Amino acid sequence: APVVVNAEAESCTTQDGVISINAPENSWNYSVQNADGLSIASGMASANTEVVQLPAGTYAINLFTADGYSVVKTVEITAAQL
């Protein structure tokens, strides 16, 4: 099954955006970098992995397997609409 990555916008509270990674086969590792290239989260992706408390901005999600396959997905968390 494919890996699905989604971004959820900030609500009225700032810095509460969410990136969710759904990796049903549990064979993917992930790392998340912010727009400055700083790693802010990493680990083994599962069926319901979430990276939370994120401010608005662009993030790169690097997904990779132990056998060397990798893919990068860019997502944007939008700012709260007041």
Coordinates of N, CA and C in Angstrom, one line a residue:
A1 N 0.8 -1.2 0.0 CA 0.0 0.0 0.0 C 0.9 1.2 0.0
P2 N 0.4 2.3 -0.6 CA 1.3 3.5 -0.7 C 1.3 4.3 0.6
V3 N 2.3 5.1 0.8 CA 2.4 5.9 1.9 C 1.7 7.2 1.6
V4 N 0.9 7.7 2.6 CA 0.1 8.9 2.4 C 0.6 10.0 3.4
V5 N 0.9 11.2 2.9 CA 1.3 12.3 3.7 C 0.3 13.4 3.5
N6 N -0.1 14.0 4.7 CA -1.1 15.1 4.7 C -0.6 16.2 5.6
A7 N -1.0 17.4 5.3 CA -0.7 18.5 6.2 C -2.0 19.2 6.6
E8 N -2.1 19.5 7.9 CA -3.3 20.2 8.4 C -3.0 21.6 8.9
A9 N -3.7 22.6 8.4 CA -3.4 24.0 8.7 C -3.5 24.3 10.2
E10 N -2.9 25.4 10.6 CA -3.0 25.9 11.9 C -4.5 26.3 12.1
S11 N -4.9 26.2 13.4 CA -6.3 26.7 13.7 C -6.1 28.1 14.2
C12 N -7.1 28.6 15.0 CA -7.0 29.9 15.6 C -5.8 30.1 16.5
T13 N -5.4 28.9 17.1 CA -4.2 28.9 17.9 C -3.0 28.8 17.0
T14 N -1.9 29.6 17.3 CA -0.8 29.5 16.4 C 0.1 28.3 16.7
Q15 N 0.9 27.9 15.8 CA 1.8 26.8 15.9 C 1.2 25.5 16.3
D16 N 0.0 25.1 15.7 CA -0.6 23.8 16.0 C -0.9 23.1 14.7
G17 N -0.1 23.3 13.7 CA -0.3 22.5 12.4 C 0.1 21.1 12.6
V18 N -0.3 20.2 11.8 CA 0.0 18.8 11.9 C 0.4 18.2 10.5
I19 N 1.4 17.4 10.5 CA 1.8 16.6 9.4 C 1.5 15.1 9.8
S20 N 0.7 14.5 9.0 CA 0.4 13.0 9.3 C 1.0 12.2 8.2
I21 N 1.5 11.1 8.6 CA 2.2 10.1 7.7 C 1.5 8.8 7.9
N22 N 0.9 8.2 6.9 CA 0.2 6.9 7.0 C 1.0 5.9 6.2
A23 N 1.8 5.0 6.9 CA 2.6 4.0 6.2 C 2.2 2.7 6.7
P24 N 1.1 2.1 6.0 CA 0.5 0.8 6.5 C 1.5 -0.3 6.7
E25 N 2.5 -0.4 5.9 CA 3.4 -1.6 6.0 C 4.5 -1.4 7.0
N26 N 4.6 -0.3 7.7 CA 5.6 -0.1 8.7 C 7.0 -0.3 8.3
S27 N 7.3 -0.1 7.0 CA 8.7 -0.4 6.5 C 9.4 0.9 6.2
W28 N 8.8 2.1 6.5 CA 9.4 3.4 6.1 C 9.9 4.1 7.3
N29 N 11.1 4.6 7.2 CA 11.6 5.6 8.2 C 11.3 7.0 7.6
Y30 N 11.2 8.0 8.5 CA 11.0 9.3 8.0 C 11.8 10.3 8.7
S31 N 12.0 11.5 8.1 CA 12.6 12.6 8.8 C 11.9 13.8 8.2
V32 N 11.6 14.8 9.0 CA 10.9 16.1 8.6 C 11.9 17.2 8.8
Q33 N 12.1 18.0 7.8 CA 12.9 19.2 7.9 C 12.0 20.5 7.6
N34 N 12.3 21.5 8.4 CA 11.6 22.8 8.1 C 12.3 23.5 7.0
A35 N 11.8 24.7 6.7 CA 12.2 25.5 5.5 C 13.7 25.9 5.7
D36 N 14.2 25.9 6.9 CA 15.6 26.2 7.1 C 16.5 25.0 7.0
G37 N 15.9 23.9 6.7 CA 16.7 22.6 6.6 C 17.0 21.9 7.9
L38 N 16.4 22.4 9.0 CA 16.6 21.8 10.3 C 15.7 20.6 10.5
S39 N 16.3 19.5 10.9 CA 15.5 18.3 11.2 C 14.7 18.5 12.4
I40 N 13.4 18.4 12.4 CA 12.5 18.6 13.5 C 11.8 17.3 14.0
A41 N 11.9 16.3 13.3 CA 11.3 15.0 13.7 C 11.9 13.9 12.8
S42 N 11.9 12.7 13.4 CA 12.3 11.5 12.7 C 11.9 10.3 13.4
G43 N 11.9 9.1 12.7 CA 11.6 7.9 13.3 C 11.1 6.9 12.3
M44 N 10.4 5.8 12.8 CA 9.8 4.8 12.0 C 8.3 5.2 11.8
A45 N 7.9 5.3 10.5 CA 6.5 5.7 10.2 C 5.6 4.5 10.5
S46 N 4.4 4.7 11.0 CA 3.4 3.7 11.2 C 2.1 4.1 10.5
A47 N 1.1 3.4 10.8 CA -0.2 3.7 10.2 C -0.8 5.0 10.6
N48 N -0.3 5.6 11.7 CA -0.9 6.9 12.2 C 0.2 7.7 12.8
T49 N 1.3 8.0 12.1 CA 2.3 8.9 12.6 C 1.9 10.3 12.5
E50 N 2.1 11.1 13.5 CA 1.8 12.6 13.4 C 3.0 13.4 14.0
V51 N 3.3 14.5 13.3 CA 4.2 15.5 13.8 C 3.4 16.7 14.1
V52 N 3.3 17.1 15.3 CA 2.4 18.1 15.8 C 3.1 19.4 16.3
Q53 N 2.2 20.4 16.6 CA 2.7 21.7 17.1 C 3.6 22.4 16.1
L54 N 3.2 22.4 14.8 CA 4.0 23.0 13.8 C 3.5 24.4 13.4
P55 N 4.4 25.4 13.3 CA 4.0 26.7 12.7 C 3.7 26.6 11.2
A56 N 3.0 27.6 10.7 CA 2.8 27.6 9.2 C 4.2 27.7 8.5
G57 N 4.3 27.0 7.4 CA 5.5 27.0 6.6 C 5.6 25.8 5.7
T58 N 6.7 25.6 5.0 CA 6.9 24.5 4.1 C 7.8 23.5 4.8
Y59 N 7.5 22.3 4.6 CA 8.3 21.2 5.3 C 8.6 20.1 4.2
A60 N 9.8 19.5 4.3 CA 10.2 18.4 3.5 C 10.1 17.1 4.3
I61 N 9.4 16.1 3.8 CA 9.3 14.9 4.5 C 10.1 13.9 3.6
N62 N 11.1 13.3 4.2 CA 12.0 12.3 3.6 C 11.6 11.0 4.1
L63 N 11.2 10.1 3.2 CA 10.8 8.7 3.5 C 11.8 7.8 2.9
F64 N 12.2 6.8 3.6 CA 13.3 5.9 3.1 C 13.1 4.5 3.8
T65 N 13.5 3.5 3.0 CA 13.5 2.2 3.5 C 14.9 1.7 3.8
A66 N 15.0 0.5 4.5 CA 16.3 0.0 4.9 C 17.0 -0.5 3.6
D67 N 16.3 -0.8 2.5 CA 17.0 -1.3 1.3 C 17.4 -0.2 0.4
G68 N 17.3 1.1 0.8 CA 17.8 2.2 0.0 C 16.8 3.0 -0.8
Y69 N 15.6 2.6 -0.8 CA 14.6 3.3 -1.6 C 14.2 4.6 -0.8
S70 N 14.1 5.7 -1.5 CA 13.7 7.0 -0.8 C 12.9 7.9 -1.7
V71 N 12.1 8.7 -1.0 CA 11.3 9.7 -1.7 C 11.1 10.9 -0.8
V72 N 11.0 12.1 -1.4 CA 10.8 13.3 -0.7 C 9.5 13.9 -1.1
K73 N 8.7 14.3 -0.1 CA 7.4 15.0 -0.3 C 7.5 16.3 0.4
T74 N 7.1 17.4 -0.3 CA 7.0 18.7 0.3 C 5.6 19.1 0.6
V75 N 5.3 19.5 1.8 CA 4.0 19.9 2.1 C 4.0 21.3 2.8
E76 N 2.9 22.0 2.7 CA 2.8 23.3 3.3 C 1.7 23.4 4.3
I77 N 2.0 23.9 5.5 CA 1.0 24.1 6.5 C 0.7 25.6 6.4
T78 N -0.6 25.9 6.2 CA -1.0 27.2 6.0 C -1.3 27.9 7.3
A79 N -1.2 29.2 7.4 CA -1.5 30.0 8.6 C -3.0 30.0 8.9
A80 N -3.3 30.2 10.1 CA -4.7 30.3 10.6 C -5.3 31.5 9.9
Q81 N -6.6 31.3 9.5 CA -7.4 32.3 8.9 C -8.2 33.0 9.9
L82 N -7.9 34.3 10.2 CA -8.6 35.0 11.3 C -9.8 35.7 10.8

